[in-house]
Short mmCIF file of N, CA and C in Angstrom, two decimals:
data_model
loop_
_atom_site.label_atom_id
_atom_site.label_comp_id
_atom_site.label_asym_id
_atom_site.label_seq_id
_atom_site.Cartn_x
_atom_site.Cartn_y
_atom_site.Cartn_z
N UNK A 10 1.11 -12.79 22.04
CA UNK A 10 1.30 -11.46 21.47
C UNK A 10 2.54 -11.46 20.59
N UNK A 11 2.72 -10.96 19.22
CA UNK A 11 3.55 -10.84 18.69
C UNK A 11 4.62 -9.62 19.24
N UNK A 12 5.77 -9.72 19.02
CA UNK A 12 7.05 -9.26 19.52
C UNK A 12 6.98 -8.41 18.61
N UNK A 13 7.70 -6.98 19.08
CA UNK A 13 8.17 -5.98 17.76
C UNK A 13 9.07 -6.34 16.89
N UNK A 14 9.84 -7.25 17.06
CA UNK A 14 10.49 -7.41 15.99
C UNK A 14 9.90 -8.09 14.78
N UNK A 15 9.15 -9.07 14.94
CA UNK A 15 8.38 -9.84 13.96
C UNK A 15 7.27 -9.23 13.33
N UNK A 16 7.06 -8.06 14.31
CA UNK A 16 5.81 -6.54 13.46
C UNK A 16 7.06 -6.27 12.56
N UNK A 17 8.11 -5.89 12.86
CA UNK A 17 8.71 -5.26 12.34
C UNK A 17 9.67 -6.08 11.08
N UNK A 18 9.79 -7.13 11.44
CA UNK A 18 9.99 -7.67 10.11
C UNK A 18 8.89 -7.67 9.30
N UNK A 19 7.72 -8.25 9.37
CA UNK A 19 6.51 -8.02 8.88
C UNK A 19 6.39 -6.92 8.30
N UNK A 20 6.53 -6.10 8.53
CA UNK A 20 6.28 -4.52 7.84
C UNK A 20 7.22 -4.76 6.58
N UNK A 21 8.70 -4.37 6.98
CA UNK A 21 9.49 -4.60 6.31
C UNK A 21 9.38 -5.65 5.18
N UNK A 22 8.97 -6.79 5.21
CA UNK A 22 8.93 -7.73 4.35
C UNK A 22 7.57 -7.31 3.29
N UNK A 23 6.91 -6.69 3.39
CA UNK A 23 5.71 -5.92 3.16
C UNK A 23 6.06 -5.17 2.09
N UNK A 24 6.91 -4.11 2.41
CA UNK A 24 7.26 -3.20 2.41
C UNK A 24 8.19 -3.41 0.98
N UNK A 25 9.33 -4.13 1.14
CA UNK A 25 9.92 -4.77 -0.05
C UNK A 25 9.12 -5.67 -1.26
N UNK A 26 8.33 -6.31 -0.51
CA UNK A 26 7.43 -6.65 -1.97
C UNK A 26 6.89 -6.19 -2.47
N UNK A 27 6.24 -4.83 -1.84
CA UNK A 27 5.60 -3.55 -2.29
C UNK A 27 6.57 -3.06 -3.45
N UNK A 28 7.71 -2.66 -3.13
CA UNK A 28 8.61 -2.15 -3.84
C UNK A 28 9.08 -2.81 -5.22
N UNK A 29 8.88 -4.29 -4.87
CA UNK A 29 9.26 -5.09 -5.88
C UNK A 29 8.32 -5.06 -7.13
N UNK A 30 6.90 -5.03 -6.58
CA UNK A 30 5.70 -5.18 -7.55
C UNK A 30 6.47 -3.94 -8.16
N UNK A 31 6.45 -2.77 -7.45
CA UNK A 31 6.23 -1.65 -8.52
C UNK A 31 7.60 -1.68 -9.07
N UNK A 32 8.78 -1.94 -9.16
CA UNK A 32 10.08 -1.86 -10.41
C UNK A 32 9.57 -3.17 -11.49
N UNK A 33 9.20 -3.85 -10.74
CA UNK A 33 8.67 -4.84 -11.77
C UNK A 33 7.65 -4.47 -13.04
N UNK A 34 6.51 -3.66 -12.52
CA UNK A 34 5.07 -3.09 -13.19
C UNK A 34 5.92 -1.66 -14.03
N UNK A 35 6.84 -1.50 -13.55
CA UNK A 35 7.58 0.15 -14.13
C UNK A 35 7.37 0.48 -16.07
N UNK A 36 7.41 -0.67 -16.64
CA UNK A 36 6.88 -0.43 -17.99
C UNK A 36 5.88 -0.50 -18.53
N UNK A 37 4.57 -1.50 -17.62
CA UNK A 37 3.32 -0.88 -18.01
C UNK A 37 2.68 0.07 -17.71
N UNK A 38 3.52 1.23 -16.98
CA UNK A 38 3.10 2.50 -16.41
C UNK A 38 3.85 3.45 -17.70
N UNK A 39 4.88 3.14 -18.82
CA UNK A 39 5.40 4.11 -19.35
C UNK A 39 4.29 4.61 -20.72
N UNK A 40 4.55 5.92 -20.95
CA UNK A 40 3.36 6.84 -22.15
C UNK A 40 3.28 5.37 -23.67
N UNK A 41 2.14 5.44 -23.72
CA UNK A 41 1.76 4.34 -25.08
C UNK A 41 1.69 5.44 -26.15
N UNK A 42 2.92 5.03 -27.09
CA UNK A 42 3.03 5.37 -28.22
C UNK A 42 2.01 6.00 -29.45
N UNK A 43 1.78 6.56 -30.00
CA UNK A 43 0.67 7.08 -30.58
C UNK A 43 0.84 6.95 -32.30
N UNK A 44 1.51 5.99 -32.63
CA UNK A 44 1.98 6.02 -33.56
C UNK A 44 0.64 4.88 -34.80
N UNK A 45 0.38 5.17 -35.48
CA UNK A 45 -0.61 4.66 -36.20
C UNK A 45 -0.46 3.45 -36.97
N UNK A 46 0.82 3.46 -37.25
CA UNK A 46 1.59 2.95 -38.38
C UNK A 46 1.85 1.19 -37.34
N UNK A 47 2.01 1.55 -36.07
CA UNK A 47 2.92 0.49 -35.31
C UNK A 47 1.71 -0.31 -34.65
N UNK A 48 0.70 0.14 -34.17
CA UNK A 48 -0.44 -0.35 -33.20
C UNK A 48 -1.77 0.31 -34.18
N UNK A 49 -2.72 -0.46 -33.74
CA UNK A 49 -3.74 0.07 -34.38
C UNK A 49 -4.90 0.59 -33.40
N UNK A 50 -5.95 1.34 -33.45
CA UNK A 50 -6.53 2.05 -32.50
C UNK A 50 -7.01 1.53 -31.26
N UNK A 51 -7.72 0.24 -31.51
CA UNK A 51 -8.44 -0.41 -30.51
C UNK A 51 -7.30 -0.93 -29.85
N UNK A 52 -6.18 -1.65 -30.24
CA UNK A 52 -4.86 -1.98 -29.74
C UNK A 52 -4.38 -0.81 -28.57
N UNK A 53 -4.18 0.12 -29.30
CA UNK A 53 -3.58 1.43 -28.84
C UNK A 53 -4.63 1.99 -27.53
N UNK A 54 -5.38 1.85 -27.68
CA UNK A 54 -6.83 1.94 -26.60
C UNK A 54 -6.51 1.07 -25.52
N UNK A 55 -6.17 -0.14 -26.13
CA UNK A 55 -6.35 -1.03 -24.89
C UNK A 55 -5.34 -1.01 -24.43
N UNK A 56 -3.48 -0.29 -24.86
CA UNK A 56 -2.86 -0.38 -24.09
C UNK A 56 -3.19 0.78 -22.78
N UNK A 57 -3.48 2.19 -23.70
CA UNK A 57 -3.73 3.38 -22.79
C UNK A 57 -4.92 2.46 -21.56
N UNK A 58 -5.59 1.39 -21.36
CA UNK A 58 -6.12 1.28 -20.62
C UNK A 58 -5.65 0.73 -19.13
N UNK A 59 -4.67 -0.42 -20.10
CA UNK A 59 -3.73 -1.05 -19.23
C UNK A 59 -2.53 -0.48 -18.48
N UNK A 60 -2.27 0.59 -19.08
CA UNK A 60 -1.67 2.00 -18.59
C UNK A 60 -2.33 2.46 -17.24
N UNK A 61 -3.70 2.90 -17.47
CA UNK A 61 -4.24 3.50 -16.29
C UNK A 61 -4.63 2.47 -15.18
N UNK A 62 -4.95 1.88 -15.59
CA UNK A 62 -4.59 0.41 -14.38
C UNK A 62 -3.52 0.22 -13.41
N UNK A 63 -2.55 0.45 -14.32
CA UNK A 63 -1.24 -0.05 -13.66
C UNK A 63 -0.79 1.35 -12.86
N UNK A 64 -1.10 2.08 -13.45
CA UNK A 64 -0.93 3.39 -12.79
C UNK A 64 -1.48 3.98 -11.21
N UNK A 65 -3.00 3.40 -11.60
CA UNK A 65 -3.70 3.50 -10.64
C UNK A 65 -3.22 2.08 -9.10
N UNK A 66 -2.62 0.98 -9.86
CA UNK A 66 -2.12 -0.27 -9.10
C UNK A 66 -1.07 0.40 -7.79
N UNK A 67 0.03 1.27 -8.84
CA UNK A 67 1.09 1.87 -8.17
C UNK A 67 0.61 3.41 -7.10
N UNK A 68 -0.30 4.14 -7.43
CA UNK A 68 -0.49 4.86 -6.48
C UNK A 68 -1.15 3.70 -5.00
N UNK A 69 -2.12 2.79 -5.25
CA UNK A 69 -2.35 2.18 -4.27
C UNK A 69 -1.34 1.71 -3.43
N UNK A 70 0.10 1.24 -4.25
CA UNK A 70 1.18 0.55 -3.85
C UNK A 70 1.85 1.38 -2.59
N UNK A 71 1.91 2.69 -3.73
CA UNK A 71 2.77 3.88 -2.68
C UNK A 71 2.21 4.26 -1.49
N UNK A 72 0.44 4.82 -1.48
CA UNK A 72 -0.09 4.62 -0.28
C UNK A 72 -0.02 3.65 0.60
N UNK A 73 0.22 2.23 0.29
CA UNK A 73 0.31 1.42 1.18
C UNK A 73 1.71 1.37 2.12
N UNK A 74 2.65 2.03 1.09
CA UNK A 74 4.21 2.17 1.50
C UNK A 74 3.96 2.92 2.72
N UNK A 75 3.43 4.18 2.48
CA UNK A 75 3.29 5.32 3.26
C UNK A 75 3.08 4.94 4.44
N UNK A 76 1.98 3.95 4.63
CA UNK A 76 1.33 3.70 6.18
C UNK A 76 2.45 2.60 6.63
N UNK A 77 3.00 1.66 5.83
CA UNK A 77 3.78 0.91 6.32
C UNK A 77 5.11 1.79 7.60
N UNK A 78 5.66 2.75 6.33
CA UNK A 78 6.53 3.48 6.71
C UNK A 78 6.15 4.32 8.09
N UNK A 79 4.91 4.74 8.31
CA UNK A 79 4.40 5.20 9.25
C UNK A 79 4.04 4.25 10.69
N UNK A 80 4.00 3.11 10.17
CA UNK A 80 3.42 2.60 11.25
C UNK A 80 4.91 2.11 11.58
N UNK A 81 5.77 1.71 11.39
CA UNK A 81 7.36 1.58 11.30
C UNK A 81 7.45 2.77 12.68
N UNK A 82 7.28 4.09 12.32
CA UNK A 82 8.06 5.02 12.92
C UNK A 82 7.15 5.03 13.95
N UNK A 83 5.84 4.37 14.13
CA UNK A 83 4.91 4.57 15.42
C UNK A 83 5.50 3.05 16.25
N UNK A 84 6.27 2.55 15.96
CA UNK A 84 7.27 1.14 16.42
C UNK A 84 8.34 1.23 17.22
N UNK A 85 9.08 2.72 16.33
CA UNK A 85 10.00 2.60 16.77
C UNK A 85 9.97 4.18 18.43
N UNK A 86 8.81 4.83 18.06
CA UNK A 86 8.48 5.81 18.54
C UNK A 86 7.86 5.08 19.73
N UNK A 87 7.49 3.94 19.66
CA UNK A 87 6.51 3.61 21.29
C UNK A 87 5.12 3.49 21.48
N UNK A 88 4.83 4.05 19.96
CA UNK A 88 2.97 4.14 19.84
C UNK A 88 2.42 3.23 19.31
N UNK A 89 3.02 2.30 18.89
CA UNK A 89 2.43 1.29 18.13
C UNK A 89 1.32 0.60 18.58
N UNK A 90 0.31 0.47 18.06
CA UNK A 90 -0.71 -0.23 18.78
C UNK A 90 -1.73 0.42 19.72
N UNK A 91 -1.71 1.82 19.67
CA UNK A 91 -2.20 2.86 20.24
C UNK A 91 -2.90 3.32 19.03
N UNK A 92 -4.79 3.76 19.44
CA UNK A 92 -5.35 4.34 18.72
C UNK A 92 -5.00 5.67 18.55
N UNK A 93 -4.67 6.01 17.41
CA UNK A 93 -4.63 7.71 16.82
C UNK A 93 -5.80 8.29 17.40
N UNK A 94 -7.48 7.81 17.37
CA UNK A 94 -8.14 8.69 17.43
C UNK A 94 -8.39 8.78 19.63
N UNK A 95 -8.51 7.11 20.33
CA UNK A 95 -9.06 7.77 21.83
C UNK A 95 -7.97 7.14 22.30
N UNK A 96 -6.43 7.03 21.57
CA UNK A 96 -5.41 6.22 22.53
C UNK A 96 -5.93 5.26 23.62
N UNK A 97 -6.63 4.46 23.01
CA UNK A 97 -6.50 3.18 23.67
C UNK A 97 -5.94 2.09 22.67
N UNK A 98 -5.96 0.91 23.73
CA UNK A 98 -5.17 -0.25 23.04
C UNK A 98 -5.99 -0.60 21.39
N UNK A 99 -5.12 -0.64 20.37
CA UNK A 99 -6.21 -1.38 19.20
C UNK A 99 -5.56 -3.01 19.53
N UNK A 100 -7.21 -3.43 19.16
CA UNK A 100 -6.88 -5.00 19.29
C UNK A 100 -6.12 -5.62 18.57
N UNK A 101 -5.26 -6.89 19.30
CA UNK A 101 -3.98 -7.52 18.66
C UNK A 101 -4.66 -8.10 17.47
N UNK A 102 -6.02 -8.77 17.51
CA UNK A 102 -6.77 -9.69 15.96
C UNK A 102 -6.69 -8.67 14.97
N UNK A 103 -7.10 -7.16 15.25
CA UNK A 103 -6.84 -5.87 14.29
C UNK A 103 -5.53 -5.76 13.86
N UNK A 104 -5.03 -5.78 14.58
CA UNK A 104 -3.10 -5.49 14.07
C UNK A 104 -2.40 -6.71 13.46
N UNK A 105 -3.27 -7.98 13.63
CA UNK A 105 -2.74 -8.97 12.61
C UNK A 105 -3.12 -9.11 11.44
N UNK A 106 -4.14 -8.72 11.42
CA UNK A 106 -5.00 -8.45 10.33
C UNK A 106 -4.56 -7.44 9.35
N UNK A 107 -4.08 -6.26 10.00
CA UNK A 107 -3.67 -4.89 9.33
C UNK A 107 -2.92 -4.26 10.08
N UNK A 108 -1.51 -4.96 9.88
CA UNK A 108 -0.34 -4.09 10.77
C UNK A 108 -0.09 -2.93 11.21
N UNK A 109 -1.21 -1.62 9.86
CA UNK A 109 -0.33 -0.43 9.50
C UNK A 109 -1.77 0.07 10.41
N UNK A 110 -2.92 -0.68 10.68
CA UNK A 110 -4.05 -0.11 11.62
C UNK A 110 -3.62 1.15 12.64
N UNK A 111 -4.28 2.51 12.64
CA UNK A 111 -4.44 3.11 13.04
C UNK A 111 -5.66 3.35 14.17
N UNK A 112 -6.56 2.80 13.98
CA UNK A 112 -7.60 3.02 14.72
C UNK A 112 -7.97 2.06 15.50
N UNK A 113 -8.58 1.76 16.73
CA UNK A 113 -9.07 0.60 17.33
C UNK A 113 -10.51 0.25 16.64
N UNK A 114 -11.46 -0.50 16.75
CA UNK A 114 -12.21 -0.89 15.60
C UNK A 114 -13.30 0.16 15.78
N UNK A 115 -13.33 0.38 17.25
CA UNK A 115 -14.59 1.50 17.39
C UNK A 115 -14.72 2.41 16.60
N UNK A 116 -13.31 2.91 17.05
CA UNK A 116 -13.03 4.74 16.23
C UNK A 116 -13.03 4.04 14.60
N UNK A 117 -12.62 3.22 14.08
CA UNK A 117 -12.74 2.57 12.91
C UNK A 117 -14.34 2.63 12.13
N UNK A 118 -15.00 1.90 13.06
CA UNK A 118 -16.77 2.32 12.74
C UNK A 118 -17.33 3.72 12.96
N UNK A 119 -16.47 4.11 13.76
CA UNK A 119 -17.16 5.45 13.84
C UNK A 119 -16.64 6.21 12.55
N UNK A 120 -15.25 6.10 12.24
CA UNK A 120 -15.05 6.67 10.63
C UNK A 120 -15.54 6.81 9.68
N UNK A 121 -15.92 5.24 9.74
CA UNK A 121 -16.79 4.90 8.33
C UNK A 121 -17.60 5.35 7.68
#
């Protein structure tokens, strides 16, 4: 069984590369210029595309922060590893798999 601390570095280490992608990605998320003269349409198209990509990259990023951060405070709170939905144990292969797991796999299929 893994130790809380090594969940908890795990998270953490997670957590920072999360952070890293997105200061890193921070300028293909900024407004594409509209200027005619500088880019030309299909250019200008394909940046606005690469825009919404990256945009869409970083909301995934932040959601992922979120549960990290959450499952952090269900660590330090005592619940860790406890299903949200029938509080029973979620399996340790589940929580290695997906640290920030909320559900045991049942309540998981039953979501779906």
């Amino acid at each position: 069984m893994t130790s809380d601390s090594d969940i908890r570095a795990r998270l953490r280490a997670l957590r920072d590369e999360l952070t890293e992608l997105s200061q890193k990605s921070a300028d293909s998320r900024k407004p594409v210029t509209l200027d005619q003269q500088s880019v030309g349409r299909l250019s200008r198209m394909d940046a606005i595309q690469v825009q919404a990509m990256a945009r869409a990259a970083e909301e995934r990023r932040a959601s992922e922060i979120v549960r990290i951060d959450a499952a952090l405070k269900r660590l330090e709170g005592g619940t860790y590893g406890v299903c949200l939905r029938c509080e029973e144990e979620i399996e340790p292969g589940r929580l290695d798999f997906d640290a920030t797991a909320t559900l045991c796999a049942s309540c998981a299929r039953e979501a779906a």
